[in-house]
mmCIF file of C-alpha atoms in Angstrom:
data_model
loop_
_atom_site.group_PDB
_atom_site.id
_atom_site.type_symbol
_atom_site.label_atom_id
_atom_site.label_comp_id
_atom_site.label_asym_id
_atom_site.label_seq_id
_atom_site.Cartn_x
_atom_site.Cartn_y
_atom_site.Cartn_z
ATOM 1 C CA MET A 1 78.715 133.761 66.505
ATOM 2 C CA LEU A 2 80.915 130.741 67.239
ATOM 3 C CA PRO A 3 80.087 128.987 70.557
ATOM 4 C CA ASP A 4 82.681 129.018 73.322
ATOM 5 C CA GLY A 5 81.499 125.775 74.877
ATOM 6 C CA ILE A 6 78.685 123.249 75.357
ATOM 7 C CA VAL A 7 76.494 122.563 78.382
ATOM 8 C CA ILE A 8 75.407 118.913 78.544
ATOM 9 C CA ARG A 9 72.391 117.757 80.568
ATOM 10 C CA LEU A 10 72.275 114.183 81.823
ATOM 11 C CA GLY A 11 69.074 112.159 81.582
ATOM 12 C CA GLU A 12 66.632 112.024 84.482
ATOM 13 C CA LEU A 13 66.993 108.257 84.752
ATOM 14 C CA THR A 14 70.752 108.724 85.192
ATOM 15 C CA LEU A 15 70.304 111.037 88.161
ATOM 16 C CA LYS A 16 68.037 108.811 90.269
ATOM 17 C CA GLY A 17 68.999 106.691 93.252
ATOM 18 C CA ARG A 18 72.323 105.512 94.650
ATOM 19 C CA ASN A 19 73.721 104.742 91.173
ATOM 20 C CA ARG A 20 73.934 108.423 90.268
ATOM 21 C CA HIS A 21 77.706 108.792 90.735
ATOM 22 C CA ARG A 22 78.381 105.604 88.820
ATOM 23 C CA PHE A 23 76.105 106.688 85.976
ATOM 24 C CA GLU A 24 77.662 110.142 85.823
ATOM 25 C CA HIS A 25 81.170 108.724 85.801
ATOM 26 C CA LYS A 26 80.281 106.379 82.927
ATOM 27 C CA ILE A 27 78.748 109.169 80.848
ATOM 28 C CA VAL A 28 81.777 111.429 81.334
ATOM 29 C CA LYS A 29 83.995 108.527 80.281
ATOM 30 C CA ASP A 30 81.885 107.992 77.149
ATOM 31 C CA ILE A 31 81.981 111.719 76.305
ATOM 32 C CA ARG A 32 85.774 111.643 76.551
ATOM 33 C CA ARG A 33 85.862 108.564 74.307
ATOM 34 C CA VAL A 34 83.746 109.995 71.506
ATOM 35 C CA THR A 35 85.472 113.420 71.598
ATOM 36 C CA ARG A 36 89.062 112.169 71.906
ATOM 37 C CA ALA A 37 89.878 113.531 68.440
ATOM 38 C CA PHE A 38 89.211 117.046 69.739
ATOM 39 C CA SER A 39 92.285 117.364 71.962
ATOM 40 C CA LYS A 40 91.817 120.993 73.047
ATOM 41 C CA ILE A 41 88.457 120.623 74.807
ATOM 42 C CA VAL A 42 88.255 120.852 78.589
ATOM 43 C CA MET A 43 85.479 119.193 80.570
ATOM 44 C CA GLU A 44 84.028 120.006 83.986
ATOM 45 C CA GLN A 45 81.368 117.965 85.736
ATOM 46 C CA GLN A 46 78.732 119.255 88.144
ATOM 47 C CA PHE A 47 75.508 117.700 89.471
ATOM 48 C CA GLY A 48 73.461 116.594 86.499
ATOM 49 C CA ARG A 49 75.555 118.545 83.967
ATOM 50 C CA VAL A 50 78.847 118.473 82.127
ATOM 51 C CA TYR A 51 80.426 121.711 80.870
ATOM 52 C CA VAL A 52 82.717 121.543 77.833
ATOM 53 C CA THR A 53 85.015 124.396 76.874
ATOM 54 C CA LEU A 54 85.821 124.115 73.161
ATOM 55 C CA ASN A 55 89.062 126.175 73.083
ATOM 56 C CA GLY A 56 88.675 126.634 69.343
ATOM 57 C CA GLU A 57 87.506 123.108 68.470
ATOM 58 C CA PRO A 58 84.543 123.000 66.045
ATOM 59 C CA TYR A 59 81.194 122.933 67.777
ATOM 60 C CA GLU A 60 79.474 121.016 64.955
ATOM 61 C CA GLY A 61 82.044 118.216 65.026
ATOM 62 C CA VAL A 62 81.848 117.803 68.820
ATOM 63 C CA ALA A 63 78.009 117.975 68.751
ATOM 64 C CA GLN A 64 77.841 115.211 66.177
ATOM 65 C CA GLU A 65 79.862 112.931 68.488
ATOM 66 C CA LEU A 66 77.781 113.798 71.547
ATOM 67 C CA LYS A 67 74.726 112.342 69.790
ATOM 68 C CA LYS A 68 76.471 108.967 70.121
ATOM 69 C CA VAL A 69 76.531 109.051 73.933
ATOM 70 C CA PHE A 70 73.689 107.232 75.671
ATOM 71 C CA GLY A 71 72.265 108.819 78.829
ATOM 72 C CA LEU A 72 72.421 112.439 77.547
ATOM 73 C CA SER A 73 69.126 114.343 77.810
ATOM 74 C CA SER A 74 70.150 117.388 75.779
ATOM 75 C CA PHE A 75 72.972 119.834 75.166
ATOM 76 C CA SER A 76 73.368 123.464 74.115
ATOM 77 C CA PRO A 77 76.031 125.614 72.458
ATOM 78 C CA VAL A 78 76.950 128.299 74.971
ATOM 79 C CA TYR A 79 78.605 131.705 74.853
ATOM 80 C CA TYR A 80 80.806 132.955 77.652
ATOM 81 C CA THR A 81 80.813 136.410 79.106
ATOM 82 C CA GLU A 82 81.933 138.163 82.259
ATOM 83 C CA SER A 83 79.599 137.662 85.229
ATOM 84 C CA GLU A 84 78.482 141.276 85.111
ATOM 85 C CA LEU A 85 75.023 142.686 84.262
ATOM 86 C CA ASP A 86 75.940 144.906 81.281
ATOM 87 C CA THR A 87 78.058 142.300 79.482
ATOM 88 C CA ILE A 88 75.391 139.624 80.079
ATOM 89 C CA ARG A 89 72.712 141.924 78.637
ATOM 90 C CA SER A 90 74.891 142.679 75.592
ATOM 91 C CA LYS A 91 75.623 139.007 74.928
ATOM 92 C CA ALA A 92 71.948 138.040 75.321
ATOM 93 C CA LEU A 93 70.892 140.721 72.884
ATOM 94 C CA SER A 94 73.564 139.657 70.335
ATOM 95 C CA LEU A 95 72.408 136.046 70.602
ATOM 96 C CA LEU A 96 68.759 136.923 69.995
ATOM 97 C CA THR A 97 69.478 139.206 67.026
ATOM 98 C CA SER A 98 71.754 136.590 65.443
ATOM 99 C CA GLU A 99 68.787 134.196 64.951
ATOM 100 C CA SER A 100 68.409 133.230 61.278
ATOM 101 C CA VAL A 101 64.638 133.893 61.496
ATOM 102 C CA LYS A 102 63.650 137.082 63.310
ATOM 103 C CA PRO A 103 61.701 136.025 66.453
ATOM 104 C CA GLY A 104 58.399 137.640 67.382
ATOM 105 C CA THR A 105 58.403 136.484 71.030
ATOM 106 C CA PHE A 106 61.009 135.570 73.628
ATOM 107 C CA LYS A 107 61.592 134.977 77.300
ATOM 108 C CA VAL A 108 64.652 135.014 79.596
ATOM 109 C CA THR A 109 65.400 132.164 82.001
ATOM 110 C CA VAL A 110 68.189 132.789 84.509
ATOM 111 C CA ARG A 111 69.822 130.125 86.667
ATOM 112 C CA ARG A 112 71.918 131.527 89.506
ATOM 113 C CA ALA A 113 74.546 129.017 90.523
ATOM 114 C CA ASP A 114 76.624 131.830 92.045
ATOM 115 C CA LYS A 115 74.587 132.858 95.101
ATOM 116 C CA ASN A 116 76.859 135.856 95.655
ATOM 117 C CA PHE A 117 75.685 137.502 92.431
ATOM 118 C CA PRO A 118 73.962 140.786 93.430
ATOM 119 C CA TYR A 119 70.636 139.994 91.698
ATOM 120 C CA ASP A 120 68.530 136.851 92.124
ATOM 121 C CA SER A 121 67.112 134.892 89.237
ATOM 122 C CA GLN A 122 63.773 136.732 89.064
ATOM 123 C CA GLU A 123 65.495 140.146 89.102
ATOM 124 C CA MET A 124 67.857 139.087 86.354
ATOM 125 C CA ASN A 125 64.919 137.834 84.237
ATOM 126 C CA ARG A 126 63.468 141.323 84.365
ATOM 127 C CA LEU A 127 66.751 143.206 83.949
ATOM 128 C CA VAL A 128 67.881 141.246 80.912
ATOM 129 C CA GLY A 129 64.406 140.870 79.401
ATOM 130 C CA GLY A 130 63.624 144.574 79.774
ATOM 131 C CA TYR A 131 66.924 145.518 78.114
ATOM 132 C CA ILE A 132 66.117 143.290 75.108
ATOM 133 C CA LEU A 133 62.574 144.659 74.810
ATOM 134 C CA GLN A 134 63.865 148.223 74.631
ATOM 135 C CA ALA A 135 66.489 147.314 72.039
ATOM 136 C CA VAL A 136 64.226 145.337 69.633
ATOM 137 C CA PRO A 137 61.046 147.146 68.511
ATOM 138 C CA GLY A 138 57.966 144.926 68.115
ATOM 139 C CA LEU A 139 59.372 142.056 70.174
ATOM 140 C CA LYS A 140 57.023 140.611 72.810
ATOM 141 C CA VAL A 141 57.405 138.421 75.890
ATOM 142 C CA ASP A 142 55.782 134.942 75.901
ATOM 143 C CA VAL A 143 56.660 132.910 78.967
ATOM 144 C CA HIS A 144 54.821 129.775 77.753
ATOM 145 C CA ARG A 145 55.751 129.197 74.101
ATOM 146 C CA PRO A 146 58.376 131.777 73.067
ATOM 147 C CA ASP A 147 60.105 131.716 69.701
ATOM 148 C CA VAL A 148 63.419 132.103 71.574
ATOM 149 C CA ASP A 149 64.253 131.242 75.194
ATOM 150 C CA ILE A 150 67.396 133.147 76.206
ATOM 151 C CA ARG A 151 69.014 131.197 79.044
ATOM 152 C CA VAL A 152 71.599 132.612 81.382
ATOM 153 C CA GLU A 153 73.645 130.636 83.893
ATOM 154 C CA LEU A 154 75.430 132.739 86.534
ATOM 155 C CA ARG A 155 78.618 131.091 87.786
ATOM 156 C CA GLU A 156 81.405 132.347 90.030
ATOM 157 C CA ASP A 157 83.985 132.882 87.302
ATOM 158 C CA ARG A 158 81.752 133.774 84.330
ATOM 159 C CA ALA A 159 78.256 133.627 82.858
ATOM 160 C CA PHE A 160 76.908 131.329 80.162
ATOM 161 C CA VAL A 161 74.363 132.583 77.633
ATOM 162 C CA TYR A 162 72.581 130.285 75.203
ATOM 163 C CA SER A 163 69.241 129.646 73.501
ATOM 164 C CA LYS A 164 69.342 126.384 71.502
ATOM 165 C CA MET A 165 68.489 122.973 72.946
ATOM 166 C CA VAL A 166 69.700 119.907 71.009
ATOM 167 C CA GLU A 167 67.980 116.656 71.972
ATOM 168 C CA GLY A 168 70.340 113.936 73.134
ATOM 169 C CA THR A 169 70.036 110.201 72.535
ATOM 170 C CA GLY A 170 68.628 109.557 76.026
ATOM 171 C CA GLY A 171 68.473 106.158 77.646
ATOM 172 C CA PHE A 172 70.940 104.778 80.195
ATOM 173 C CA PRO A 173 74.729 105.077 80.186
ATOM 174 C CA LEU A 174 76.276 102.244 78.193
ATOM 175 C CA GLY A 175 76.943 99.125 80.241
ATOM 176 C CA THR A 176 75.144 100.219 83.428
ATOM 177 C CA ASN A 177 72.382 97.621 82.970
ATOM 178 C CA GLY A 178 74.666 94.646 82.325
ATOM 179 C CA LYS A 179 75.965 92.780 79.291
ATOM 180 C CA ALA A 180 74.233 90.826 76.519
ATOM 181 C CA LEU A 181 75.087 88.993 73.308
ATOM 182 C CA LEU A 182 73.572 90.349 70.072
ATOM 183 C CA MET A 183 72.660 87.813 67.370
ATOM 184 C CA LEU A 184 73.677 89.860 64.341
ATOM 185 C CA SER A 185 72.656 88.944 60.796
ATOM 186 C CA GLY A 186 73.470 91.106 57.812
ATOM 187 C CA GLY A 187 69.928 92.485 57.629
ATOM 188 C CA ILE A 188 68.231 95.700 58.727
ATOM 189 C CA ASP A 189 66.644 94.571 61.990
ATOM 190 C CA SER A 190 69.369 93.114 64.228
ATOM 191 C CA PRO A 191 71.714 96.149 64.173
ATOM 192 C CA VAL A 192 68.760 98.344 65.198
ATOM 193 C CA ALA A 193 67.914 95.891 67.994
ATOM 194 C CA GLY A 194 71.526 96.118 69.131
ATOM 195 C CA TRP A 195 71.472 99.913 69.125
ATOM 196 C CA LEU A 196 68.243 99.974 71.165
ATOM 197 C CA ALA A 197 69.731 97.489 73.618
ATOM 198 C CA MET A 198 72.787 99.707 74.062
ATOM 199 C CA LYS A 199 70.500 102.695 74.572
ATOM 200 C CA GLN A 200 68.939 100.870 77.488
ATOM 201 C CA GLY A 201 72.341 100.514 79.123
ATOM 202 C CA LEU A 202 73.496 97.110 77.863
ATOM 203 C CA GLU A 203 77.076 96.455 76.915
ATOM 204 C CA LEU A 204 77.106 94.231 73.861
ATOM 205 C CA GLU A 205 79.155 91.582 72.220
ATOM 206 C CA ALA A 206 77.914 90.269 68.863
ATOM 207 C CA ILE A 207 77.653 86.806 67.286
ATOM 208 C CA HIS A 208 77.285 86.051 63.597
ATOM 209 C CA PHE A 209 76.673 82.664 61.925
ATOM 210 C CA HIS A 210 78.244 82.251 58.513
ATOM 211 C CA SER A 211 78.119 79.387 56.015
ATOM 212 C CA TYR A 212 81.271 79.835 53.972
ATOM 213 C CA PRO A 213 81.623 78.968 51.050
ATOM 214 C CA TYR A 214 77.844 79.039 50.610
ATOM 215 C CA THR A 215 77.970 82.597 51.852
ATOM 216 C CA SER A 216 80.774 84.832 50.611
ATOM 217 C CA GLU A 217 83.623 86.429 52.533
ATOM 218 C CA ARG A 218 82.097 89.749 51.573
ATOM 219 C CA SER A 219 79.006 88.885 53.576
ATOM 220 C CA GLN A 220 81.250 88.490 56.642
ATOM 221 C CA GLU A 221 82.874 91.878 55.911
ATOM 222 C CA LYS A 222 79.409 93.376 55.706
ATOM 223 C CA VAL A 223 78.683 92.179 59.236
ATOM 224 C CA LYS A 224 81.981 93.610 60.447
ATOM 225 C CA ASP A 225 81.001 96.936 58.891
ATOM 226 C CA LEU A 226 77.724 96.843 60.821
ATOM 227 C CA VAL A 227 79.607 96.137 64.078
ATOM 228 C CA ARG A 228 81.995 98.987 63.212
ATOM 229 C CA LYS A 229 78.989 101.327 62.942
ATOM 230 C CA LEU A 230 77.620 100.156 66.321
ATOM 231 C CA ALA A 231 81.118 100.604 67.747
ATOM 232 C CA GLU A 232 80.859 104.331 67.041
ATOM 233 C CA TYR A 233 78.347 104.379 69.921
ATOM 234 C CA ALA A 234 80.019 101.750 72.149
ATOM 235 C CA GLY A 235 83.720 101.732 71.476
ATOM 236 C CA PRO A 236 85.345 98.449 70.260
ATOM 237 C CA VAL A 237 82.889 95.509 70.142
ATOM 238 C CA THR A 238 83.847 91.810 70.167
ATOM 239 C CA LEU A 239 82.307 89.914 67.277
ATOM 240 C CA HIS A 240 82.086 86.111 67.464
ATOM 241 C CA MET A 241 82.147 84.538 63.986
ATOM 242 C CA VAL A 242 80.544 81.073 64.074
ATOM 243 C CA PRO A 243 81.307 78.581 61.248
ATOM 244 C CA PHE A 244 77.826 77.137 60.779
ATOM 245 C CA THR A 245 78.331 75.324 57.475
ATOM 246 C CA GLU A 246 78.837 71.795 58.750
ATOM 247 C CA ILE A 247 75.799 71.912 61.053
ATOM 248 C CA GLN A 248 73.597 73.250 58.267
ATOM 249 C CA THR A 249 74.690 70.732 55.663
ATOM 250 C CA ARG A 250 74.227 67.833 58.126
ATOM 251 C CA LEU A 251 70.759 69.137 59.031
ATOM 252 C CA VAL A 252 69.782 69.393 55.392
ATOM 253 C CA GLN A 253 71.033 65.815 54.753
ATOM 254 C CA ASP A 254 69.148 64.321 57.728
ATOM 255 C CA TYR A 255 66.065 66.543 57.834
ATOM 256 C CA ASN A 256 65.134 68.899 54.983
ATOM 257 C CA ASP A 257 61.484 69.668 55.732
ATOM 258 C CA ASN A 258 59.282 72.510 56.917
ATOM 259 C CA LEU A 259 60.764 72.631 60.466
ATOM 260 C CA LEU A 260 64.346 73.020 59.274
ATOM 261 C CA ILE A 261 64.562 76.773 60.060
ATOM 262 C CA THR A 262 63.089 76.208 63.507
ATOM 263 C CA ILE A 263 65.750 73.553 64.282
ATOM 264 C CA MET A 264 68.507 75.761 62.804
ATOM 265 C CA ARG A 265 67.459 78.716 64.938
ATOM 266 C CA ARG A 266 67.269 76.546 68.078
ATOM 267 C CA THR A 267 70.790 75.330 67.324
ATOM 268 C CA MET A 268 72.015 78.904 66.865
ATOM 269 C CA PHE A 269 70.466 79.870 70.190
ATOM 270 C CA ARG A 270 72.239 76.954 71.951
ATOM 271 C CA ILE A 271 75.586 78.044 70.492
ATOM 272 C CA ALA A 272 74.868 81.696 71.425
ATOM 273 C CA GLU A 273 74.038 80.656 75.005
ATOM 274 C CA GLN A 274 77.444 78.963 75.372
ATOM 275 C CA ILE A 275 79.276 81.946 73.883
ATOM 276 C CA ALA A 276 77.305 84.283 76.170
ATOM 277 C CA GLY A 277 78.380 82.219 79.200
ATOM 278 C CA SER A 278 82.004 82.454 78.133
ATOM 279 C CA CYS A 279 81.986 86.241 77.741
ATOM 280 C CA GLY A 280 79.901 87.125 80.783
ATOM 281 C CA ALA A 281 76.710 88.040 78.930
ATOM 282 C CA MET A 282 73.480 87.408 80.843
ATOM 283 C CA ALA A 283 71.026 87.552 77.916
ATOM 284 C CA ILE A 284 70.691 87.161 74.149
ATOM 285 C CA VAL A 285 69.437 90.085 72.057
ATOM 286 C CA THR A 286 67.715 89.378 68.733
ATOM 287 C CA GLY A 287 66.080 91.449 65.984
ATOM 288 C CA GLU A 288 62.706 89.631 65.755
ATOM 289 C CA SER A 289 59.613 91.627 64.929
ATOM 290 C CA LEU A 290 56.407 89.692 65.505
ATOM 291 C CA GLY A 291 54.944 88.201 62.312
ATOM 292 C CA GLN A 292 57.584 89.488 59.869
ATOM 293 C CA VAL A 293 58.739 86.054 58.657
ATOM 294 C CA ALA A 294 57.951 82.397 59.372
ATOM 295 C CA SER A 295 60.434 82.153 62.261
ATOM 296 C CA GLN A 296 58.909 85.213 63.952
ATOM 297 C CA THR A 297 55.330 84.050 64.495
ATOM 298 C CA LEU A 298 54.401 83.530 68.126
ATOM 299 C CA PRO A 299 54.485 79.679 67.920
ATOM 300 C CA SER A 300 57.920 79.889 66.220
ATOM 301 C CA LEU A 301 59.294 82.316 68.793
ATOM 302 C CA HIS A 302 58.007 80.046 71.561
ATOM 303 C CA ALA A 303 59.556 76.905 70.049
ATOM 304 C CA ILE A 304 62.889 78.608 69.361
ATOM 305 C CA GLY A 305 63.109 80.445 72.657
ATOM 306 C CA GLN A 306 62.592 77.224 74.668
ATOM 307 C CA SER A 307 66.032 76.008 73.500
ATOM 308 C CA VAL A 308 67.919 78.209 75.992
ATOM 309 C CA SER A 309 67.657 79.034 79.678
ATOM 310 C CA ILE A 310 68.929 82.635 79.641
ATOM 311 C CA PRO A 311 66.633 85.593 78.773
ATOM 312 C CA VAL A 312 66.044 86.418 75.099
ATOM 313 C CA LEU A 313 65.490 90.159 74.633
ATOM 314 C CA GLN A 314 63.639 91.340 71.535
ATOM 315 C CA PRO A 315 63.640 95.170 71.351
ATOM 316 C CA LEU A 316 61.771 95.259 68.017
ATOM 317 C CA ILE A 317 59.064 92.715 68.784
ATOM 318 C CA PHE A 318 56.123 95.131 68.267
ATOM 319 C CA THR A 319 57.869 97.573 65.918
ATOM 320 C CA ASP A 320 56.647 98.364 62.420
ATOM 321 C CA LYS A 321 59.156 97.689 59.612
ATOM 322 C CA GLN A 322 59.157 101.299 58.433
ATOM 323 C CA ASP A 323 59.946 102.460 61.954
ATOM 324 C CA ILE A 324 62.858 100.034 62.078
ATOM 325 C CA ILE A 325 64.119 101.386 58.727
ATOM 326 C CA THR A 326 63.852 104.949 60.059
ATOM 327 C CA ILE A 327 66.050 104.128 63.058
ATOM 328 C CA ALA A 328 68.499 102.242 60.812
ATOM 329 C CA GLU A 329 68.841 105.346 58.639
ATOM 330 C CA GLN A 330 69.375 107.551 61.704
ATOM 331 C CA ILE A 331 72.149 105.413 63.166
ATOM 332 C CA GLY A 332 73.864 104.786 59.814
ATOM 333 C CA THR A 333 73.386 101.020 59.496
ATOM 334 C CA TYR A 334 70.779 101.035 56.737
ATOM 335 C CA PRO A 335 73.107 101.599 53.714
ATOM 336 C CA ILE A 336 75.261 98.671 54.904
ATOM 337 C CA SER A 337 72.307 96.358 55.688
ATOM 338 C CA ILE A 338 70.790 96.643 52.191
ATOM 339 C CA LEU A 339 73.993 95.583 50.410
ATOM 340 C CA PRO A 340 73.128 92.391 48.417
ATOM 341 C CA HIS A 341 75.060 89.776 50.392
ATOM 342 C CA GLU A 342 73.277 86.612 51.582
ATOM 343 C CA ASP A 343 73.177 85.246 55.125
ATOM 344 C CA CYS A 344 73.255 81.654 56.255
ATOM 345 C CA CYS A 345 69.481 81.276 56.893
ATOM 346 C CA THR A 346 68.410 82.426 53.416
ATOM 347 C CA VAL A 347 70.821 80.035 51.701
ATOM 348 C CA PHE A 348 69.255 76.964 53.349
ATOM 349 C CA LEU A 349 65.646 78.146 53.462
ATOM 350 C CA PRO A 350 63.146 75.304 52.851
ATOM 351 C CA PRO A 351 60.335 75.856 50.260
ATOM 352 C CA SER A 352 57.552 76.082 52.878
ATOM 353 C CA PRO A 353 58.886 76.888 56.367
ATOM 354 C CA SER A 354 56.471 76.161 59.171
ATOM 355 C CA THR A 355 54.788 79.136 60.857
ATOM 356 C CA ASN A 356 53.207 76.999 63.581
ATOM 357 C CA PRO A 357 55.828 74.560 64.823
ATOM 358 C CA ASN A 358 54.837 72.054 67.560
ATOM 359 C CA LEU A 359 57.520 72.085 70.260
ATOM 360 C CA LYS A 360 57.187 68.366 71.032
ATOM 361 C CA VAL A 361 57.575 67.467 67.347
ATOM 362 C CA VAL A 362 60.647 69.720 67.073
ATOM 363 C CA GLN A 363 62.191 68.088 70.157
ATOM 364 C CA ALA A 364 61.482 64.619 68.738
ATOM 365 C CA ILE A 365 63.251 65.499 65.512
ATOM 366 C CA GLU A 366 66.259 66.808 67.455
ATOM 367 C CA ARG A 367 66.438 63.528 69.390
ATOM 368 C CA SER A 368 66.694 61.739 66.045
ATOM 369 C CA LEU A 369 69.894 63.694 65.334
ATOM 370 C CA PRO A 370 72.316 62.161 67.877
ATOM 371 C CA TRP A 371 75.324 63.901 66.308
ATOM 372 C CA LEU A 372 73.956 67.414 66.921
ATOM 373 C CA PRO A 373 75.102 68.083 70.536
ATOM 374 C CA GLU A 374 78.679 67.070 69.767
ATOM 375 C CA LEU A 375 78.778 69.142 66.599
ATOM 376 C CA ILE A 376 77.451 72.141 68.552
ATOM 377 C CA GLU A 377 80.385 71.774 71.000
ATOM 378 C CA GLN A 378 82.861 71.544 68.105
ATOM 379 C CA THR A 379 81.375 74.621 66.451
ATOM 380 C CA VAL A 380 81.645 76.632 69.702
ATOM 381 C CA GLN A 381 85.327 75.690 69.961
ATOM 382 C CA GLN A 382 85.904 76.749 66.321
ATOM 383 C CA THR A 383 84.258 80.128 66.807
ATOM 384 C CA GLU A 384 86.556 83.064 66.091
ATOM 385 C CA ALA A 385 86.440 86.196 68.290
ATOM 386 C CA ILE A 386 87.370 89.535 66.652
ATOM 387 C CA GLN A 387 87.457 92.905 68.274
ATOM 388 C CA VAL A 388 86.062 95.484 65.856
ATOM 389 C CA GLY A 389 86.385 99.213 66.500
ATOM 390 C CA PRO A 390 85.488 102.376 64.588
ATOM 391 C CA GLY A 391 88.338 103.275 62.259
ATOM 392 C CA GLU A 392 90.596 100.630 63.828
ATOM 393 C CA PRO A 393 92.125 97.395 62.469
ATOM 394 C CA ASP A 394 90.363 94.229 63.578
ATOM 395 C CA ARG A 395 91.959 92.372 66.494
ATOM 396 C CA PHE A 396 91.608 88.619 67.013
ATOM 397 C CA GLU A 397 90.963 87.307 70.525
ATOM 398 C CA ASN A 398 91.152 83.941 72.265
ATOM 399 C CA LEU A 399 87.833 82.973 73.830
ATOM 400 C CA PHE A 400 88.622 79.454 75.031
#
């Protein structure tokens, strides 16, 4: 049977407190955005739920897009019928017998939104369940762990019958917890960190540091492709492309020792902080996972993080690498991340980067580089802002 519609349940976090209406409005807006290609669907919003009538649009296609909406708890394909006992029984029986694997146990769960319906929820549970038991020999009722849970929603104009529950992405509606700037490399970790940040309700802009011609133009395209993948969940995302070549070459000329990466990362953070201030972002999001590389030991994270005054959010800090890869595969960034294009840090990596930098020593070295603050300001001014969207041409923006 082809579903007539979809019932969408909003997450519990979304429904709490005085922000409920704002959260619901944002989720409905995001549902409309991801399903805009399906022009025939009709949406209706009620407390804690959104009802979608497909009007012939493919359920599988719409369902795939709904998995990109943050704040959704779950959704179900639903079948419509007249709000009348016999037709509800018939539809419920058809749904159960259409299961690909014959169930041994079932239960019926009725939700009576229409209080004028002649039977209450408990009576309907018995009336529908008893009808199915008589029609299917050997079938048993299990109210705790049934093979199939036939759900019926009684509404004024019609009834909904369904049995499948598809888990949603969860989290908070996109943008309801503020805005942050994602430091995006071409690797596996930072796109996953960005996705997790969006799941927690952060609107994102992204920043990437490139060292052309030491890094290729294709490495920049790779980063745009990663942003394009994240934009499937967020809509168009602004990507700030920072020309980092001059700063890196000057650093290598004046100080090419084991604290080079620490100083480079502190410089990146300072630039990111200025860009964040210009675009209204209140935090920086990074893809660090504790202990993965030299710049991600606790002393390194401390020394690098002290370079800025805004919060640095690290969603992956205690996450195992395989778990990060699993999420990257799920959200579609992994095949892009493993393409063999270098980033600016690997090109200028010293032979033995320090894993235990002393902050006072790092600060003393920076004071011996009087040209650095001015070059940071020049680099910020030369940064290029590009709006990247899913399936859309890139659009250049003026930041300053």
